[in-house]
GROMACS .gro file of C-alpha atoms in nm:
model
  384
    1MET     CA    1   0.853   0.139  -0.588
    2SER     CA    2   0.631   0.503  -0.491
    3LEU     CA    3   0.437   0.293  -0.304
    4ALA     CA    4   0.731   0.154  -0.063
    5ARG     CA    5   0.885   0.475  -0.034
    6ARG     CA    6   0.545   0.600   0.155
    7VAL     CA    7   0.462   0.280   0.338
    8ALA     CA    8   0.801   0.293   0.466
    9GLU     CA    9   0.779   0.665   0.512
   10GLU     CA   10   0.448   0.586   0.676
   11TYR     CA   11   0.583   0.305   0.934
   12ASP     CA   12   0.919   0.370   1.001
   13GLY     CA   13   0.989   0.809   0.956
   14ILE     CA   14   1.228   0.746   0.708
   15SER     CA   15   1.277   0.597   0.323
   16VAL     CA   16   1.321   0.172   0.203
   17GLY     CA   17   1.585   0.020   0.338
   18LYS     CA   18   1.538  -0.067   0.708
   19SER     CA   19   1.245  -0.196   0.743
   20VAL     CA   20   0.990  -0.149   0.447
   21GLY     CA   21   1.182  -0.375   0.052
   22TYR     CA   22   1.136  -0.347  -0.261
   23ARG     CA   23   1.200  -0.601  -0.594
   24VAL     CA   24   1.110  -0.501  -0.902
   25GLY     CA   25   1.287  -0.605  -1.224
   26GLN     CA   26   1.649  -0.838  -1.243
   27SER     CA   27   1.872  -0.745  -1.037
   28SER     CA   28   2.256  -0.633  -1.216
   29VAL     CA   29   2.544  -0.465  -1.249
   30GLY     CA   30   2.371  -0.091  -1.258
   31ARG     CA   31   2.076  -0.207  -1.122
   32GLU     CA   32   2.124  -0.185  -0.719
   33ARG     CA   33   1.791   0.081  -0.738
   34ASN     CA   34   1.551  -0.308  -0.841
   35ARG     CA   35   1.641  -0.517  -0.480
   36VAL     CA   36   1.625  -0.252  -0.157
   37PRO     CA   37   1.625  -0.453   0.219
   38GLY     CA   38   1.303  -0.466   0.453
   39THR     CA   39   1.341  -0.650   0.688
   40ASP     CA   40   0.940  -0.681   0.818
   41ILE     CA   41   0.745  -0.603   0.395
   42LEU     CA   42   0.855  -0.660   0.076
   43PHE     CA   43   0.682  -0.488  -0.234
   44MET     CA   44   0.750  -0.684  -0.572
   45THR     CA   45   0.613  -0.736  -0.879
   46ASP     CA   46   0.486  -1.114  -0.918
   47ALA     CA   47   0.728  -1.226  -1.195
   48ILE     CA   48   0.997  -1.183  -0.910
   49PHE     CA   49   0.760  -1.337  -0.617
   50ILE     CA   50   0.775  -1.691  -0.928
   51GLN     CA   51   1.200  -1.623  -0.886
   52GLU     CA   52   1.175  -1.582  -0.558
   53SER     CA   53   0.921  -1.984  -0.498
   54GLN     CA   54   1.263  -2.097  -0.740
   55ASP     CA   55   1.511  -2.045  -0.500
   56ASP     CA   56   1.303  -2.137  -0.164
   57ASP     CA   57   0.997  -2.343  -0.304
   58GLN     CA   58   0.785  -2.297   0.051
   59LEU     CA   59   0.880  -1.944   0.127
   60GLY     CA   60   0.983  -1.936   0.504
   61ASN     CA   61   1.059  -1.661   0.525
   62VAL     CA   62   0.752  -1.504   0.412
   63ARG     CA   63   0.418  -1.515   0.639
   64VAL     CA   64   0.159  -1.329   0.482
   65LEU     CA   65   0.165  -1.309   0.106
   66ILE     CA   66  -0.120  -0.969   0.062
   67ILE     CA   67  -0.197  -0.992  -0.400
   68ASP     CA   68  -0.307  -0.688  -0.480
   69GLU     CA   69  -0.526  -0.564  -0.789
   70ALA     CA   70  -0.606  -0.882  -0.798
   71HIS     CA   71  -0.934  -0.841  -1.037
   72GLU     CA   72  -0.644  -0.723  -1.307
   73ARG     CA   73  -0.571  -1.132  -1.373
   74SER     CA   74  -0.208  -1.112  -1.531
   75LEU     CA   75  -0.076  -1.453  -1.589
   76ASN     CA   76   0.134  -1.387  -1.268
   77THR     CA   77  -0.108  -1.342  -1.125
   78ASP     CA   78  -0.309  -1.614  -1.087
   79ILE     CA   79   0.051  -1.868  -1.165
   80VAL     CA   80   0.090  -1.648  -0.809
   81LEU     CA   81  -0.215  -1.699  -0.715
   82GLY     CA   82  -0.250  -2.037  -0.751
   83ILE     CA   83   0.115  -2.169  -0.579
   84ALA     CA   84  -0.045  -1.994  -0.277
   85LYS     CA   85  -0.351  -2.206  -0.315
   86LEU     CA   86  -0.081  -2.487  -0.308
   87LEU     CA   87   0.140  -2.341   0.040
   88LEU     CA   88  -0.233  -2.247   0.181
   89ILE     CA   89  -0.250  -2.634   0.223
   90THR     CA   90   0.161  -2.804   0.294
   91ARG     CA   91   0.167  -2.419   0.548
   92SER     CA   92  -0.135  -2.461   0.687
   93THR     CA   93  -0.033  -2.308   1.074
   94ASP     CA   94   0.213  -2.055   0.959
   95PHE     CA   95   0.080  -1.962   0.604
   96TYR     CA   96  -0.152  -1.655   0.555
   97VAL     CA   97  -0.303  -1.429   0.268
   98VAL     CA   98  -0.465  -1.147   0.195
   99ILE     CA   99  -0.678  -1.094  -0.219
  100ALA     CA  100  -0.731  -0.723  -0.188
  101SER     CA  101  -0.834  -0.569  -0.448
  102ALA     CA  102  -1.145  -0.349  -0.527
  103THR     CA  103  -1.386  -0.457  -0.872
  104ILE     CA  104  -1.297  -0.841  -0.814
  105ASP     CA  105  -1.567  -1.093  -0.753
  106PRO     CA  106  -1.504  -1.226  -0.379
  107ALA     CA  107  -1.711  -1.588  -0.425
  108LYS     CA  108  -1.464  -1.698  -0.753
  109PHE     CA  109  -1.104  -1.661  -0.481
  110LEU     CA  110  -1.251  -1.798  -0.185
  111LYS     CA  111  -1.413  -2.088  -0.372
  112PHE     CA  112  -1.104  -2.113  -0.571
  113PHE     CA  113  -0.842  -2.080  -0.233
  114GLN     CA  114  -1.257  -2.359  -0.049
  115ARG     CA  115  -1.297  -2.075   0.196
  116THR     CA  116  -1.664  -2.073   0.006
  117ASN     CA  117  -1.798  -2.039   0.452
  118PHE     CA  118  -1.508  -1.718   0.457
  119VAL     CA  119  -1.670  -1.310   0.415
  120SER     CA  120  -1.431  -1.127   0.217
  121LEU     CA  121  -1.412  -0.824   0.433
  122THR     CA  122  -1.494  -0.483   0.289
  123VAL     CA  123  -1.313  -0.157   0.357
  124PRO     CA  124  -1.464   0.238   0.269
  125GLY     CA  125  -1.267   0.443   0.074
  126ARG     CA  126  -1.265   0.802   0.052
  127ILE     CA  127  -1.410   0.833  -0.274
  128TYR     CA  128  -1.582   1.179  -0.384
  129ASP     CA  129  -1.886   1.129  -0.676
  130VAL     CA  130  -1.778   1.152  -0.990
  131SER     CA  131  -2.049   1.239  -1.278
  132VAL     CA  132  -2.016   1.008  -1.586
  133GLU     CA  133  -2.062   1.225  -1.968
  134TYR     CA  134  -2.104   0.987  -2.267
  135ASN     CA  135  -1.948   1.140  -2.537
  136PRO     CA  136  -1.889   0.910  -2.862
  137PHE     CA  137  -1.665   1.042  -3.112
  138THR     CA  138  -1.813   0.969  -3.459
  139ASP     CA  139  -1.696   1.224  -3.726
  140LYS     CA  140  -1.338   1.367  -3.569
  141SER     CA  141  -1.050   1.106  -3.534
  142LEU     CA  142  -0.986   0.937  -3.150
  143LEU     CA  143  -0.743   1.230  -3.051
  144GLN     CA  144  -0.836   1.560  -3.253
  145HIS     CA  145  -1.186   1.414  -3.024
  146ALA     CA  146  -1.002   1.419  -2.662
  147VAL     CA  147  -0.778   1.753  -2.684
  148SER     CA  148  -1.035   1.879  -2.773
  149THR     CA  149  -1.292   1.729  -2.548
  150ILE     CA  150  -1.020   1.855  -2.223
  151GLN     CA  151  -1.032   2.248  -2.392
  152ASN     CA  152  -1.374   2.253  -2.369
  153LEU     CA  153  -1.342   2.133  -1.990
  154TYR     CA  154  -1.031   2.282  -1.890
  155ASP     CA  155  -1.166   2.599  -1.756
  156LYS     CA  156  -1.450   2.394  -1.602
  157HIS     CA  157  -1.267   2.181  -1.391
  158GLN     CA  158  -0.956   2.239  -1.099
  159GLY     CA  159  -0.672   1.996  -1.010
  160HIS     CA  160  -0.539   1.792  -1.277
  161THR     CA  161  -0.706   1.599  -1.615
  162LEU     CA  162  -0.566   1.235  -1.686
  163VAL     CA  163  -0.640   1.101  -2.052
  164PHE     CA  164  -0.687   0.693  -2.142
  165LEU     CA  165  -0.550   0.652  -2.437
  166PRO     CA  166  -0.433   0.264  -2.539
  167GLY     CA  167  -0.071   0.285  -2.663
  168GLN     CA  168   0.270   0.491  -2.644
  169ARG     CA  169   0.177   0.588  -2.996
  170GLU     CA  170  -0.159   0.753  -2.937
  171ILE     CA  171  -0.049   0.943  -2.626
  172LYS     CA  172   0.294   1.061  -2.819
  173ASP     CA  173   0.061   1.194  -3.066
  174ALA     CA  174  -0.196   1.361  -2.819
  175ILE     CA  175   0.077   1.608  -2.625
  176GLN     CA  176   0.154   1.698  -2.990
  177LEU     CA  177  -0.190   1.791  -3.155
  178PHE     CA  178  -0.240   1.924  -2.774
  179ASN     CA  179  -0.024   2.125  -2.715
  180GLN     CA  180  -0.073   2.386  -3.025
  181ARG     CA  181  -0.327   2.518  -2.790
  182ILE     CA  182  -0.193   2.449  -2.500
  183PRO     CA  183  -0.368   2.650  -2.174
  184ASP     CA  184  -0.181   2.895  -1.987
  185ASN     CA  185   0.042   2.782  -1.708
  186CYS     CA  186   0.003   2.357  -1.793
  187VAL     CA  187   0.257   2.095  -1.918
  188ALA     CA  188   0.142   1.770  -2.043
  189LEU     CA  189   0.349   1.481  -1.965
  190PRO     CA  190   0.271   1.157  -2.054
  191LEU     CA  191   0.257   0.815  -1.818
  192TYR     CA  192   0.359   0.412  -1.973
  193SER     CA  193   0.499   0.159  -1.841
  194ALA     CA  194   0.777   0.224  -2.056
  195LEU     CA  195   0.860   0.568  -1.940
  196SER     CA  196   1.237   0.571  -1.729
  197LEU     CA  197   1.140   0.566  -1.358
  198GLU     CA  198   1.272   0.967  -1.370
  199GLU     CA  199   1.023   1.110  -1.601
  200GLN     CA  200   0.657   0.879  -1.397
  201ASP     CA  201   0.850   1.074  -1.177
  202ARG     CA  202   0.785   1.376  -1.317
  203VAL     CA  203   0.359   1.303  -1.253
  204LEU     CA  204   0.408   1.197  -0.970
  205GLN     CA  205   0.584   1.440  -0.721
  206PHE     CA  206   0.445   1.712  -0.916
  207ASP     CA  207   0.435   2.008  -0.752
  208GLU     CA  208   0.418   2.360  -0.900
  209ASP     CA  209   0.749   2.444  -1.029
  210SER     CA  210   0.903   2.794  -1.076
  211ASN     CA  211   0.772   2.892  -1.408
  212GLY     CA  212   0.426   2.872  -1.225
  213VAL     CA  213   0.317   2.571  -1.396
  214ARG     CA  214  -0.022   2.493  -1.182
  215ARG     CA  215  -0.210   2.199  -1.317
  216MET     CA  216  -0.080   1.882  -1.557
  217VAL     CA  217  -0.283   1.705  -1.827
  218VAL     CA  218  -0.170   1.382  -1.765
  219PHE     CA  219  -0.178   1.128  -2.151
  220CYS     CA  220  -0.186   0.747  -2.006
  221THR     CA  221  -0.220   0.397  -2.025
  222ASN     CA  222  -0.401   0.121  -1.835
  223ILE     CA  223  -0.087   0.154  -1.633
  224ALA     CA  224  -0.263   0.458  -1.472
  225GLU     CA  225  -0.614   0.331  -1.390
  226THR     CA  226  -0.482   0.026  -1.107
  227SER     CA  227  -0.073   0.108  -1.047
  228LEU     CA  228  -0.020   0.444  -0.979
  229THR     CA  229  -0.217   0.758  -0.847
  230ILE     CA  230  -0.142   1.100  -0.946
  231LYS     CA  231  -0.382   1.308  -0.681
  232ASP     CA  232  -0.541   1.648  -0.718
  233THR     CA  233  -0.714   1.501  -1.047
  234CYS     CA  234  -1.060   1.536  -1.052
  235LEU     CA  235  -1.101   1.541  -1.433
  236VAL     CA  236  -1.087   1.183  -1.694
  237ILE     CA  237  -1.112   1.158  -2.041
  238ASP     CA  238  -1.138   0.794  -2.106
  239SER     CA  239  -1.117   0.665  -2.487
  240GLY     CA  240  -1.205   0.282  -2.379
  241LEU     CA  241  -0.970   0.146  -2.525
  242VAL     CA  242  -0.606  -0.054  -2.381
  243LYS     CA  243  -0.373  -0.239  -2.589
  244GLN     CA  244  -0.325  -0.632  -2.509
  245PRO     CA  245  -0.158  -0.896  -2.660
  246ARG     CA  246  -0.338  -1.174  -2.749
  247PHE     CA  247  -0.142  -1.581  -2.867
  248ASP     CA  248  -0.226  -1.666  -3.210
  249HIS     CA  249  -0.186  -2.007  -3.155
  250GLU     CA  250  -0.157  -2.191  -3.489
  251ASN     CA  251   0.152  -1.897  -3.646
  252ARG     CA  252   0.272  -1.872  -3.236
  253LEU     CA  253   0.281  -1.574  -3.255
  254THR     CA  254   0.194  -1.275  -3.026
  255VAL     CA  255   0.053  -0.986  -3.149
  256ILE     CA  256  -0.142  -0.709  -3.013
  257GLU     CA  257  -0.474  -0.557  -3.019
  258THR     CA  258  -0.651  -0.277  -2.954
  259VAL     CA  259  -0.959  -0.390  -2.773
  260GLN     CA  260  -1.267  -0.223  -2.584
  261ILE     CA  261  -1.212  -0.241  -2.192
  262SER     CA  262  -1.334  -0.406  -1.926
  263ARG     CA  263  -1.716  -0.227  -1.679
  264SER     CA  264  -1.466  -0.292  -1.427
  265SER     CA  265  -1.147  -0.149  -1.641
  266ALA     CA  266  -1.389   0.187  -1.696
  267ASP     CA  267  -1.494   0.198  -1.273
  268GLN     CA  268  -1.125   0.206  -1.196
  269ARG     CA  269  -1.088   0.489  -1.466
  270LYS     CA  270  -1.369   0.697  -1.383
  271GLY     CA  271  -1.285   0.652  -1.025
  272ARG     CA  272  -0.928   0.846  -1.132
  273ALA     CA  273  -1.129   1.194  -1.022
  274GLY     CA  274  -1.275   1.120  -0.708
  275ARG     CA  275  -0.987   1.062  -0.447
  276THR     CA  276  -0.934   1.464  -0.340
  277ALA     CA  277  -1.275   1.635  -0.486
  278GLN     CA  278  -1.552   1.547  -0.733
  279GLY     CA  279  -1.442   1.499  -1.024
  280HIS     CA  280  -1.614   1.429  -1.371
  281CYS     CA  281  -1.548   1.152  -1.609
  282VAL     CA  282  -1.611   1.195  -1.996
  283ARG     CA  283  -1.656   0.861  -2.192
  284LEU     CA  284  -1.576   0.849  -2.561
  285TYR     CA  285  -1.765   0.560  -2.640
  286ASP     CA  286  -2.088   0.476  -2.629
  287GLU     CA  287  -2.296   0.272  -2.275
  288ASN     CA  288  -2.363   0.079  -2.429
  289ASP     CA  289  -2.034  -0.020  -2.587
  290LEU     CA  290  -1.974  -0.202  -2.191
  291THR     CA  291  -2.016  -0.561  -2.251
  292ARG     CA  292  -1.749  -0.716  -2.077
  293PRO     CA  293  -1.832  -0.748  -1.629
  294ASP     CA  294  -1.455  -0.866  -1.593
  295ILE     CA  295  -1.168  -0.730  -1.764
  296GLU     CA  296  -0.991  -1.145  -2.041
  297PRO     CA  297  -0.788  -1.328  -1.801
  298GLU     CA  298  -0.421  -1.258  -1.961
  299ILE     CA  299  -0.408  -1.662  -1.861
  300LEU     CA  300  -0.665  -1.759  -2.129
  301ARG     CA  301  -0.472  -1.557  -2.430
  302ALA     CA  302  -0.148  -1.534  -2.338
  303SER     CA  303   0.194  -1.758  -2.456
  304LEU     CA  304   0.229  -2.055  -2.208
  305ASP     CA  305   0.589  -2.151  -2.317
  306ARG     CA  306   0.828  -1.991  -1.987
  307ALA     CA  307   0.446  -2.013  -1.706
  308VAL     CA  308   0.458  -2.425  -1.752
  309LEU     CA  309   0.876  -2.349  -1.796
  310GLN     CA  310   0.836  -2.152  -1.401
  311LEU     CA  311   0.619  -2.496  -1.324
  312VAL     CA  312   0.832  -2.795  -1.417
  313TYR     CA  313   1.125  -2.608  -1.284
  314LEU     CA  314   0.898  -2.591  -0.954
  315GLU     CA  315   0.871  -2.938  -0.975
  316LEU     CA  316   0.440  -2.921  -1.037
  317ASN     CA  317   0.296  -3.054  -1.247
  318PRO     CA  318   0.159  -2.757  -1.468
  319GLN     CA  319  -0.127  -3.003  -1.643
  320GLU     CA  320  -0.224  -3.055  -1.258
  321PHE     CA  321  -0.107  -2.758  -1.164
  322PRO     CA  322  -0.501  -2.478  -0.947
  323LEU     CA  323  -0.568  -2.232  -1.155
  324ILE     CA  324  -0.860  -2.037  -1.115
  325ASP     CA  325  -0.934  -2.019  -1.515
  326GLN     CA  326  -0.784  -2.325  -1.673
  327PRO     CA  327  -0.626  -2.263  -2.022
  328GLU     CA  328  -0.731  -2.616  -2.262
  329GLN     CA  329  -0.514  -2.795  -2.142
  330THR     CA  330  -0.430  -2.860  -2.488
  331VAL     CA  331  -0.197  -2.562  -2.513
  332ILE     CA  332  -0.037  -2.680  -2.220
  333GLU     CA  333   0.070  -3.007  -2.405
  334THR     CA  334   0.148  -2.754  -2.686
  335SER     CA  335   0.380  -2.604  -2.456
  336LEU     CA  336   0.518  -2.843  -2.262
  337GLU     CA  337   0.646  -3.014  -2.647
  338LEU     CA  338   0.849  -2.683  -2.733
  339LEU     CA  339   1.006  -2.685  -2.349
  340LYS     CA  340   1.138  -3.037  -2.484
  341ASP     CA  341   1.198  -2.903  -2.880
  342LEU     CA  342   1.404  -2.679  -2.683
  343SER     CA  343   1.563  -2.880  -2.463
  344CYS     CA  344   1.404  -2.765  -2.176
  345ILE     CA  345   1.265  -3.080  -2.033
  346ASP     CA  346   1.352  -3.491  -2.039
  347ASP     CA  347   1.060  -3.738  -2.195
  348ASP     CA  348   0.965  -3.736  -1.800
  349GLN     CA  349   0.870  -3.375  -1.808
  350ILE     CA  350   1.188  -3.314  -1.589
  351ILE     CA  351   1.400  -2.956  -1.550
  352THR     CA  352   1.737  -2.962  -1.786
  353LYS     CA  353   2.069  -2.756  -1.711
  354GLN     CA  354   1.928  -2.559  -2.027
  355GLY     CA  355   1.554  -2.578  -1.922
  356LYS     CA  356   1.690  -2.406  -1.521
  357LEU     CA  357   1.942  -2.140  -1.733
  358PHE     CA  358   1.586  -2.029  -1.913
  359ALA     CA  359   1.420  -2.006  -1.657
  360LYS     CA  360   1.699  -1.837  -1.427
  361LEU     CA  361   1.688  -1.541  -1.786
  362GLY     CA  362   1.313  -1.533  -1.709
  363LEU     CA  363   1.274  -1.483  -2.090
  364ASP     CA  364   1.065  -1.685  -2.315
  365PRO     CA  365   1.200  -1.966  -2.409
  366ARG     CA  366   1.258  -1.916  -2.745
  367TYR     CA  367   1.386  -1.634  -2.665
  368SER     CA  368   1.666  -1.742  -2.439
  369ALA     CA  369   1.734  -2.011  -2.707
  370PHE     CA  370   1.818  -1.758  -2.964
  371LEU     CA  371   2.025  -1.596  -2.703
  372ILE     CA  372   2.306  -1.859  -2.649
  373ASP     CA  373   2.305  -1.996  -2.977
  374THR     CA  374   2.347  -1.687  -3.094
  375TYR     CA  375   2.663  -1.612  -2.787
  376LEU     CA  376   2.801  -2.004  -2.834
  377GLU     CA  377   2.789  -1.901  -3.167
  378HIS     CA  378   2.950  -1.523  -3.132
  379ALA     CA  379   3.167  -1.635  -2.780
  380GLU     CA  380   3.499  -1.647  -2.902
  381ILE     CA  381   3.441  -1.304  -3.107
  382LEU     CA  382   3.270  -1.141  -2.774
  383GLU     CA  383   3.605  -1.272  -2.621
  384LEU     CA  384   3.845  -1.019  -2.812
   0.00000   0.00000   0.00000
């Protein structure tokens, strides 16, 4: 939404709602801010794009599709890439795809789209030098080490500070610890996806307040790697950790793991300190800990139940759908069996009326089944 507002101001000189709009989250009563029309440019999440495809599988009103931050390799992004590949075949003369990222390997994407003879376009950004320091924590806890590192470096660097931590709980605990000895003219703020838009805007639209607070220390998750930009950031403290879901196929449960980030994520975090001036990045881990060059694609570690249902809704064969990283066929087959057990598809893998309803809800099919069954069981009580 913040990106749409900025583009609208540069494009029209006014806010969103004329040439530039956006679509995020579900559209419902009380959530009018989730849908703002635009005649030329529409920003939307990958999940909303897939839902739009359910209403028009050829996307007749779209001529150019820009897939930004493709390196993050979320499950929905990989599905969007597959849909884009199919549309380039069926709409070869009037549909264009732009893949944008700061860290992807272009060769892999060109091979996926069968455009190996194409040349990727590199757009140089205005990035200032960022020095890197490795300072692994040993005897202290991660949060104590992070806070003491901020306090030791705060007066040596101007501008705001970003502190990357794995999750919401760590952020709250770190802020509480930091506030015990917070420097003058400084405010500590959280930034993670579960915050309200108003709370996120406290960071994104920060300016010196009436009390003379001039600097922020923002304790954030990986949402600040690419999705959101905090201007005037000159110091980054990187824990090197991230929380990510992983699906346990044996028990059919999703567990949340805290894992070491990839080298590409580490570079993204470092780059946050070099947008407006020279910066400094302190990594609270050893350089040898960066063993993975890229982010592990979510499609290789997530439940595919909802994704398979979405593909069946689009009348696409999940077992033949093009994916840049193909999961094992047994995983897809297990999801198809579950959808059949939930009466979302029939024996011929044709979507049922219930399957269409579940696809529109946009939830894990098992959650949708629970909600619908609960509603039907207690419908008479709810109507009182």
